[in-house]
PDB file of C-alpha atoms in Angstrom:
ATOM      1  CA  MET I   2     -52.863  17.904  -0.373  1.00 48.00           C
ATOM      2  CA  LYS I   3     -53.102  15.392   2.454  1.00 47.00           C
ATOM      3  CA  THR I   4     -51.425  12.687   0.282  1.00 47.00           C
ATOM      4  CA  THR I   5     -48.469  14.968  -0.534  1.00 47.00           C
ATOM      5  CA  LEU I   6     -47.964  15.761   3.130  1.00 44.00           C
ATOM      6  CA  ASN I   7     -47.949  12.038   4.030  1.00 46.00           C
ATOM      7  CA  ILE I   8     -45.394  11.181   1.312  1.00 43.00           C
ATOM      8  CA  GLY I   9     -43.194  14.096   2.376  1.00 41.00           C
ATOM      9  CA  THR I  10     -43.462  13.067   6.014  1.00 41.00           C
ATOM     10  CA  LEU I  11     -42.671   9.463   5.109  1.00 38.00           C
ATOM     11  CA  ALA I  12     -39.582  10.527   3.121  1.00 41.00           C
ATOM     12  CA  LEU I  13     -38.359  12.718   5.983  1.00 38.00           C
ATOM     13  CA  CYS I  14     -38.868   9.917   8.516  1.00 40.00           C
ATOM     14  CA  SER I  15     -36.992   7.468   6.263  1.00 41.00           C
ATOM     15  CA  CYS I  16     -34.026   9.845   5.968  1.00 38.00           C
ATOM     16  CA  LEU I  17     -33.924  10.403   9.713  1.00 36.00           C
ATOM     17  CA  PHE I  18     -34.152   6.681  10.370  1.00 37.00           C
ATOM     18  CA  LEU I  19     -31.281   5.887   7.996  1.00 37.00           C
ATOM     19  CA  ALA I  20     -29.138   8.696   9.379  1.00 39.00           C
ATOM     20  CA  SER I  21     -29.737   7.636  12.961  1.00 41.00           C
ATOM     21  CA  CYS I  22     -28.804   4.015  12.182  1.00 43.00           C
ATOM     22  CA  GLY I  23     -25.393   5.056  10.909  1.00 44.00           C
ATOM     23  CA  ASN I  24     -24.764   7.366  13.826  1.00 42.00           C
ATOM     24  CA  SER I  25     -25.710   4.828  16.462  1.00 39.00           C
ATOM     25  CA  GLU I  26     -23.315   2.270  14.958  1.00 40.00           C
ATOM     26  CA  GLN I  27     -20.542   4.829  14.887  1.00 40.00           C
ATOM     27  CA  SER I  28     -21.227   5.882  18.469  1.00 38.00           C
ATOM     28  CA  LYS I  29     -21.376   2.261  19.567  1.00 39.00           C
ATOM     29  CA  SER I  30     -17.990   1.410  18.015  1.00 39.00           C
ATOM     30  CA  GLU I  31     -16.390   4.610  19.325  1.00 40.00           C
ATOM     31  CA  SER I  32     -17.589   4.077  22.883  1.00 39.00           C
ATOM     32  CA  THR I  33     -16.635   0.397  23.203  1.00 39.00           C
ATOM     33  CA  ASP I  34     -13.901  -0.023  25.824  1.00 42.00           C
ATOM     34  CA  HIS I  35     -11.509  -2.845  24.982  1.00 39.00           C
ATOM     35  CA  SER I  36      -9.078  -2.210  27.838  1.00 38.00           C
ATOM     36  CA  SER I  37     -10.557  -4.920  30.061  1.00 37.00           C
ATOM     37  CA  HIS I  38     -10.084  -7.733  27.542  1.00 36.00           C
ATOM     38  CA  ALA I  39      -7.520 -10.265  28.693  1.00 36.00           C
ATOM     39  CA  THR I  40      -7.071 -11.818  25.237  1.00 35.00           C
ATOM     40  CA  GLU I  41      -5.515  -8.899  23.392  1.00 39.00           C
ATOM     41  CA  ALA I  42      -2.743  -9.896  20.997  1.00 38.00           C
ATOM     42  CA  PRO I  43       0.808  -9.193  22.142  1.00 37.00           C
ATOM     43  CA  ALA I  44       2.591  -6.377  20.320  1.00 40.00           C
ATOM     44  CA  THR I  45       5.063  -8.817  18.722  1.00 38.00           C
ATOM     45  CA  GLU I  46       2.396 -10.831  16.896  1.00 41.00           C
ATOM     46  CA  THR I  47       2.492 -10.650  13.081  1.00 38.00           C
ATOM     47  CA  PRO I  48      -0.248  -8.363  11.710  1.00 38.00           C
ATOM     48  CA  THR I  49      -2.988  -9.734   9.479  1.00 40.00           C
ATOM     49  CA  PRO I  50      -2.073  -9.383   5.772  1.00 43.00           C
ATOM     50  CA  THR I  51      -3.659  -6.430   3.999  1.00 44.00           C
ATOM     51  CA  ALA I  52      -4.425  -5.734   0.373  1.00 48.00           C
ATOM     52  CA  GLU I  53      -1.456  -3.355   0.167  1.00 49.00           C
ATOM     53  CA  PRO I  54       1.857  -4.910  -0.898  1.00 51.00           C
ATOM     54  CA  GLU I  55       4.694  -5.095   1.591  1.00 49.00           C
ATOM     55  CA  THR I  56       7.272  -2.414   0.961  1.00 46.00           C
ATOM     56  CA  THR I  57      10.335  -4.595   1.501  1.00 43.00           C
ATOM     57  CA  ALA I  58      11.294  -8.180   1.956  1.00 43.00           C
ATOM     58  CA  ALA I  59      12.355  -9.123   5.486  1.00 47.00           C
ATOM     59  CA  ALA I  60      15.968  -9.854   4.539  1.00 76.00           C
ATOM     60  CA  THR I  61      18.293 -10.388   1.619  1.00 85.00           C
ATOM     61  CA  SER I  62      17.497 -13.775   0.133  1.00 90.00           C
ATOM     62  CA  ASN I  63      18.066 -15.417  -3.214  1.00 92.00           C
ATOM     63  CA  THR I  64      15.148 -17.783  -2.665  1.00 95.00           C
ATOM     64  CA  ILE I  65      12.040 -15.714  -3.308  1.00 95.00           C
ATOM     65  CA  VAL I  66       8.294 -16.376  -3.421  1.00 97.00           C
ATOM     66  CA  VAL I  67       6.122 -13.640  -4.918  1.00 97.00           C
ATOM     67  CA  GLU I  68       2.340 -13.911  -4.810  1.00 98.00           C
ATOM     68  CA  SER I  69      -0.060 -12.325  -7.285  1.00 98.00           C
ATOM     69  CA  ASN I  70      -3.840 -12.124  -6.965  1.00 97.00           C
ATOM     70  CA  ASP I  71      -7.134 -11.346  -8.711  1.00 97.00           C
ATOM     71  CA  GLN I  72      -6.878  -7.687  -7.637  1.00 97.00           C
ATOM     72  CA  MET I  73      -3.821  -7.108  -9.905  1.00 97.00           C
ATOM     73  CA  GLN I  74      -1.284  -7.011  -7.082  1.00 97.00           C
ATOM     74  CA  PHE I  75       2.030  -8.519  -6.148  1.00 97.00           C
ATOM     75  CA  ASN I  76       2.369  -9.074  -2.394  1.00 97.00           C
ATOM     76  CA  VAL I  77       5.767  -7.317  -2.392  1.00 96.00           C
ATOM     77  CA  ASN I  78       7.173  -4.371  -4.288  1.00 95.00           C
ATOM     78  CA  GLU I  79      10.805  -4.569  -3.210  1.00 97.00           C
ATOM     79  CA  LEU I  80      13.108  -7.580  -3.067  1.00 97.00           C
ATOM     80  CA  HIS I  81      16.727  -7.785  -1.877  1.00 97.00           C
ATOM     81  CA  VAL I  82      19.114 -10.351  -3.365  1.00 97.00           C
ATOM     82  CA  LYS I  83      22.845 -11.034  -3.468  1.00 97.00           C
ATOM     83  CA  ALA I  84      24.379 -10.018  -6.791  1.00 97.00           C
ATOM     84  CA  GLY I  85      26.367 -12.662  -8.636  1.00 96.00           C
ATOM     85  CA  GLU I  86      24.605 -15.582  -6.934  1.00 97.00           C
ATOM     86  CA  PRO I  87      21.820 -17.784  -8.353  1.00 97.00           C
ATOM     87  CA  ILE I  88      18.283 -16.600  -7.583  1.00 97.00           C
ATOM     88  CA  SER I  89      15.336 -18.994  -7.332  1.00 98.00           C
ATOM     89  CA  LEU I  90      12.050 -17.117  -7.809  1.00 98.00           C
ATOM     90  CA  THR I  91       8.610 -18.714  -7.507  1.00 98.00           C
ATOM     91  CA  LEU I  92       5.527 -16.836  -8.688  1.00 98.00           C
ATOM     92  CA  LYS I  93       2.242 -18.012  -7.149  1.00 98.00           C
ATOM     93  CA  HIS I  94      -1.142 -16.801  -8.406  1.00 98.00           C
ATOM     94  CA  VAL I  95      -3.272 -16.999  -5.248  1.00 97.00           C
ATOM     95  CA  GLY I  96      -6.436 -15.865  -7.051  1.00 97.00           C
ATOM     96  CA  THR I  97      -9.004 -17.977  -8.864  1.00 97.00           C
ATOM     97  CA  MET I  98      -9.387 -16.303 -12.264  1.00 97.00           C
ATOM     98  CA  LYS I  99      -8.073 -17.998 -15.417  1.00 96.00           C
ATOM     99  CA  LYS I 100      -4.940 -16.700 -17.099  1.00 95.00           C
ATOM    100  CA  GLU I 101      -6.901 -15.493 -20.143  1.00 95.00           C
ATOM    101  CA  VAL I 102      -8.748 -13.047 -17.860  1.00 95.00           C
ATOM    102  CA  MET I 103      -6.316 -12.303 -15.004  1.00 97.00           C
ATOM    103  CA  GLY I 104      -3.011 -13.843 -16.031  1.00 97.00           C
ATOM    104  CA  HIS I 105       0.209 -12.868 -14.306  1.00 98.00           C
ATOM    105  CA  ASN I 106       3.871 -13.250 -15.045  1.00 98.00           C
ATOM    106  CA  LEU I 107       6.973 -11.685 -13.567  1.00 98.00           C
ATOM    107  CA  VAL I 108       9.491 -10.077 -15.899  1.00 98.00           C
ATOM    108  CA  VAL I 109      12.876  -8.822 -14.640  1.00 98.00           C
ATOM    109  CA  LEU I 110      14.237  -5.947 -16.731  1.00 98.00           C
ATOM    110  CA  LYS I 111      17.614  -4.277 -17.164  1.00 97.00           C
ATOM    111  CA  PRO I 112      18.155  -1.082 -15.181  1.00 97.00           C
ATOM    112  CA  GLY I 113      16.993   1.973 -17.111  1.00 95.00           C
ATOM    113  CA  THR I 114      14.402   0.137 -19.228  1.00 97.00           C
ATOM    114  CA  ASP I 115      11.625   2.430 -20.481  1.00 97.00           C
ATOM    115  CA  LEU I 116       8.644   0.690 -18.856  1.00 97.00           C
ATOM    116  CA  ILE I 117       6.014   2.449 -20.993  1.00 96.00           C
ATOM    117  CA  LYS I 118       7.757   1.499 -24.245  1.00 97.00           C
ATOM    118  CA  PHE I 119       8.271  -2.063 -22.979  1.00 97.00           C
ATOM    119  CA  GLY I 120       4.588  -2.314 -22.021  1.00 96.00           C
ATOM    120  CA  GLU I 121       3.534  -1.197 -25.505  1.00 96.00           C
ATOM    121  CA  GLU I 122       5.659  -3.973 -27.027  1.00 97.00           C
ATOM    122  CA  ALA I 123       4.376  -6.524 -24.512  1.00 97.00           C
ATOM    123  CA  ILE I 124       0.755  -5.987 -25.582  1.00 96.00           C
ATOM    124  CA  LYS I 125       1.710  -7.237 -29.062  1.00 96.00           C
ATOM    125  CA  ALA I 126       3.389 -10.406 -27.730  1.00 97.00           C
ATOM    126  CA  GLN I 127       0.402 -12.583 -26.786  1.00 95.00           C
ATOM    127  CA  ALA I 128       1.986 -15.661 -28.407  1.00 96.00           C
ATOM    128  CA  THR I 129       4.936 -15.438 -25.993  1.00 96.00           C
ATOM    129  CA  ASP I 130       2.970 -14.774 -22.763  1.00 95.00           C
ATOM    130  CA  TYR I 131       3.209 -11.002 -23.358  1.00 97.00           C
ATOM    131  CA  VAL I 132       7.002 -11.053 -23.127  1.00 97.00           C
ATOM    132  CA  PRO I 133       8.411  -9.454 -26.283  1.00 96.00           C
ATOM    133  CA  ALA I 134      11.741 -10.526 -27.757  1.00 95.00           C
ATOM    134  CA  SER I 135      13.859  -7.804 -26.179  1.00 94.00           C
ATOM    135  CA  THR I 136      17.394  -7.350 -24.931  1.00 95.00           C
ATOM    136  CA  GLU I 137      15.838  -5.547 -21.934  1.00 97.00           C
ATOM    137  CA  VAL I 138      14.493  -8.846 -20.480  1.00 97.00           C
ATOM    138  CA  LEU I 139      16.869 -10.526 -18.035  1.00 98.00           C
ATOM    139  CA  ALA I 140      14.482 -13.236 -16.800  1.00 98.00           C
ATOM    140  CA  HIS I 141      10.773 -14.004 -16.894  1.00 98.00           C
ATOM    141  CA  THR I 142       8.233 -16.551 -15.723  1.00 98.00           C
ATOM    142  CA  LYS I 143       5.540 -18.039 -17.871  1.00 97.00           C
ATOM    143  CA  LEU I 144       2.016 -16.587 -17.705  1.00 98.00           C
ATOM    144  CA  ILE I 145      -0.109 -18.292 -15.035  1.00 98.00           C
ATOM    145  CA  GLY I 146      -3.716 -18.200 -13.866  1.00 97.00           C
ATOM    146  CA  GLY I 147      -5.435 -18.613 -10.517  1.00 97.00           C
ATOM    147  CA  GLY I 148      -4.126 -21.472  -8.373  1.00 97.00           C
ATOM    148  CA  GLU I 149      -1.012 -21.962 -10.507  1.00 98.00           C
ATOM    149  CA  GLU I 150       2.649 -21.330  -9.793  1.00 97.00           C
ATOM    150  CA  THR I 151       5.848 -21.214 -11.813  1.00 98.00           C
ATOM    151  CA  LYS I 152       9.534 -21.085 -10.914  1.00 98.00           C
ATOM    152  CA  ILE I 153      12.584 -19.580 -12.602  1.00 98.00           C
ATOM    153  CA  ASP I 154      16.284 -19.549 -11.769  1.00 98.00           C
ATOM    154  CA  PHE I 155      18.526 -16.677 -12.857  1.00 97.00           C
ATOM    155  CA  THR I 156      21.458 -14.551 -11.685  1.00 97.00           C
ATOM    156  CA  LEU I 157      21.817 -10.781 -11.521  1.00 97.00           C
ATOM    157  CA  GLU I 158      25.563 -10.448 -12.068  1.00 96.00           C
ATOM    158  CA  SER I 159      25.969  -6.797 -11.090  1.00 96.00           C
ATOM    159  CA  PRO I 160      24.807  -4.878  -8.028  1.00 97.00           C
ATOM    160  CA  GLY I 161      22.019  -2.428  -8.864  1.00 97.00           C
ATOM    161  CA  THR I 162      18.286  -1.839  -8.944  1.00 97.00           C
ATOM    162  CA  TYR I 163      16.236  -3.853 -11.415  1.00 98.00           C
ATOM    163  CA  ASP I 164      12.548  -3.389 -12.266  1.00 98.00           C
ATOM    164  CA  PHE I 165      10.178  -6.338 -12.148  1.00 98.00           C
ATOM    165  CA  ILE I 166       6.716  -6.147 -13.700  1.00 98.00           C
ATOM    166  CA  CYS I 167       3.701  -8.151 -14.817  1.00 98.00           C
ATOM    167  CA  SER I 168       3.498  -7.660 -18.577  1.00 97.00           C
ATOM    168  CA  PHE I 169      -0.113  -8.871 -19.006  1.00 97.00           C
ATOM    169  CA  PRO I 170      -1.994  -6.046 -20.805  1.00 96.00           C
ATOM    170  CA  GLY I 171      -2.997  -3.301 -18.379  1.00 94.00           C
ATOM    171  CA  HIS I 172      -1.163  -4.730 -15.369  1.00 97.00           C
ATOM    172  CA  LEU I 173       2.126  -2.818 -15.699  1.00 95.00           C
ATOM    173  CA  ALA I 174       0.597   0.340 -14.215  1.00 94.00           C
ATOM    174  CA  VAL I 175       0.138  -1.299 -10.800  1.00 96.00           C
ATOM    175  CA  MET I 176       2.027  -4.595 -10.820  1.00 97.00           C
ATOM    176  CA  LYS I 177       5.638  -3.554 -10.557  1.00 97.00           C
ATOM    177  CA  GLY I 178       8.467  -3.402  -8.099  1.00 97.00           C
ATOM    178  CA  LYS I 179      12.231  -3.324  -7.626  1.00 97.00           C
ATOM    179  CA  ILE I 180      14.849  -5.986  -7.104  1.00 97.00           C
ATOM    180  CA  ILE I 181      17.861  -4.565  -5.309  1.00 97.00           C
ATOM    181  CA  ALA I 182      20.969  -6.642  -5.950  1.00 97.00           C
ATOM    182  CA  GLU I 183      23.593  -5.973  -3.279  1.00 95.00           C
TER     183      GLU I 183
END
């Protein structure tokens, strides 16, 4: 009986200890006053990049750099370009994984393309970097791995909204965005 009481007491003490550690950290961070710091960043300083993609590009530009990473993300999900003018697009894979494991490409599709159907066809096109022979494809990069980059030049003749995706198997669900040609 005495042994059971000691184990129970020990378990209770451990739980209380762990709970109190979390609460003291939370209280400490909540009560810290940063108003007296003279080195705070000015409000105009650029924020630190986050894992979430930017929602828009800063301005309309036909020279574009899109980054991809090992977390299956593009750094942007909306690009603005001038219709009818040449576009120079560079895709950089800023991760470290090889293309066989975490390869990325960027495929520009015609407006109205059925992305699910296209993705199903892309899975079957390993020999062509997961870009199927399709009239829906307007431009595409080659498939690259970590530390690599590739560049393509193309023109979107008509104003409109065009989908861009990564067609590597499984990536289409999260690696997609829009190119708005104005």
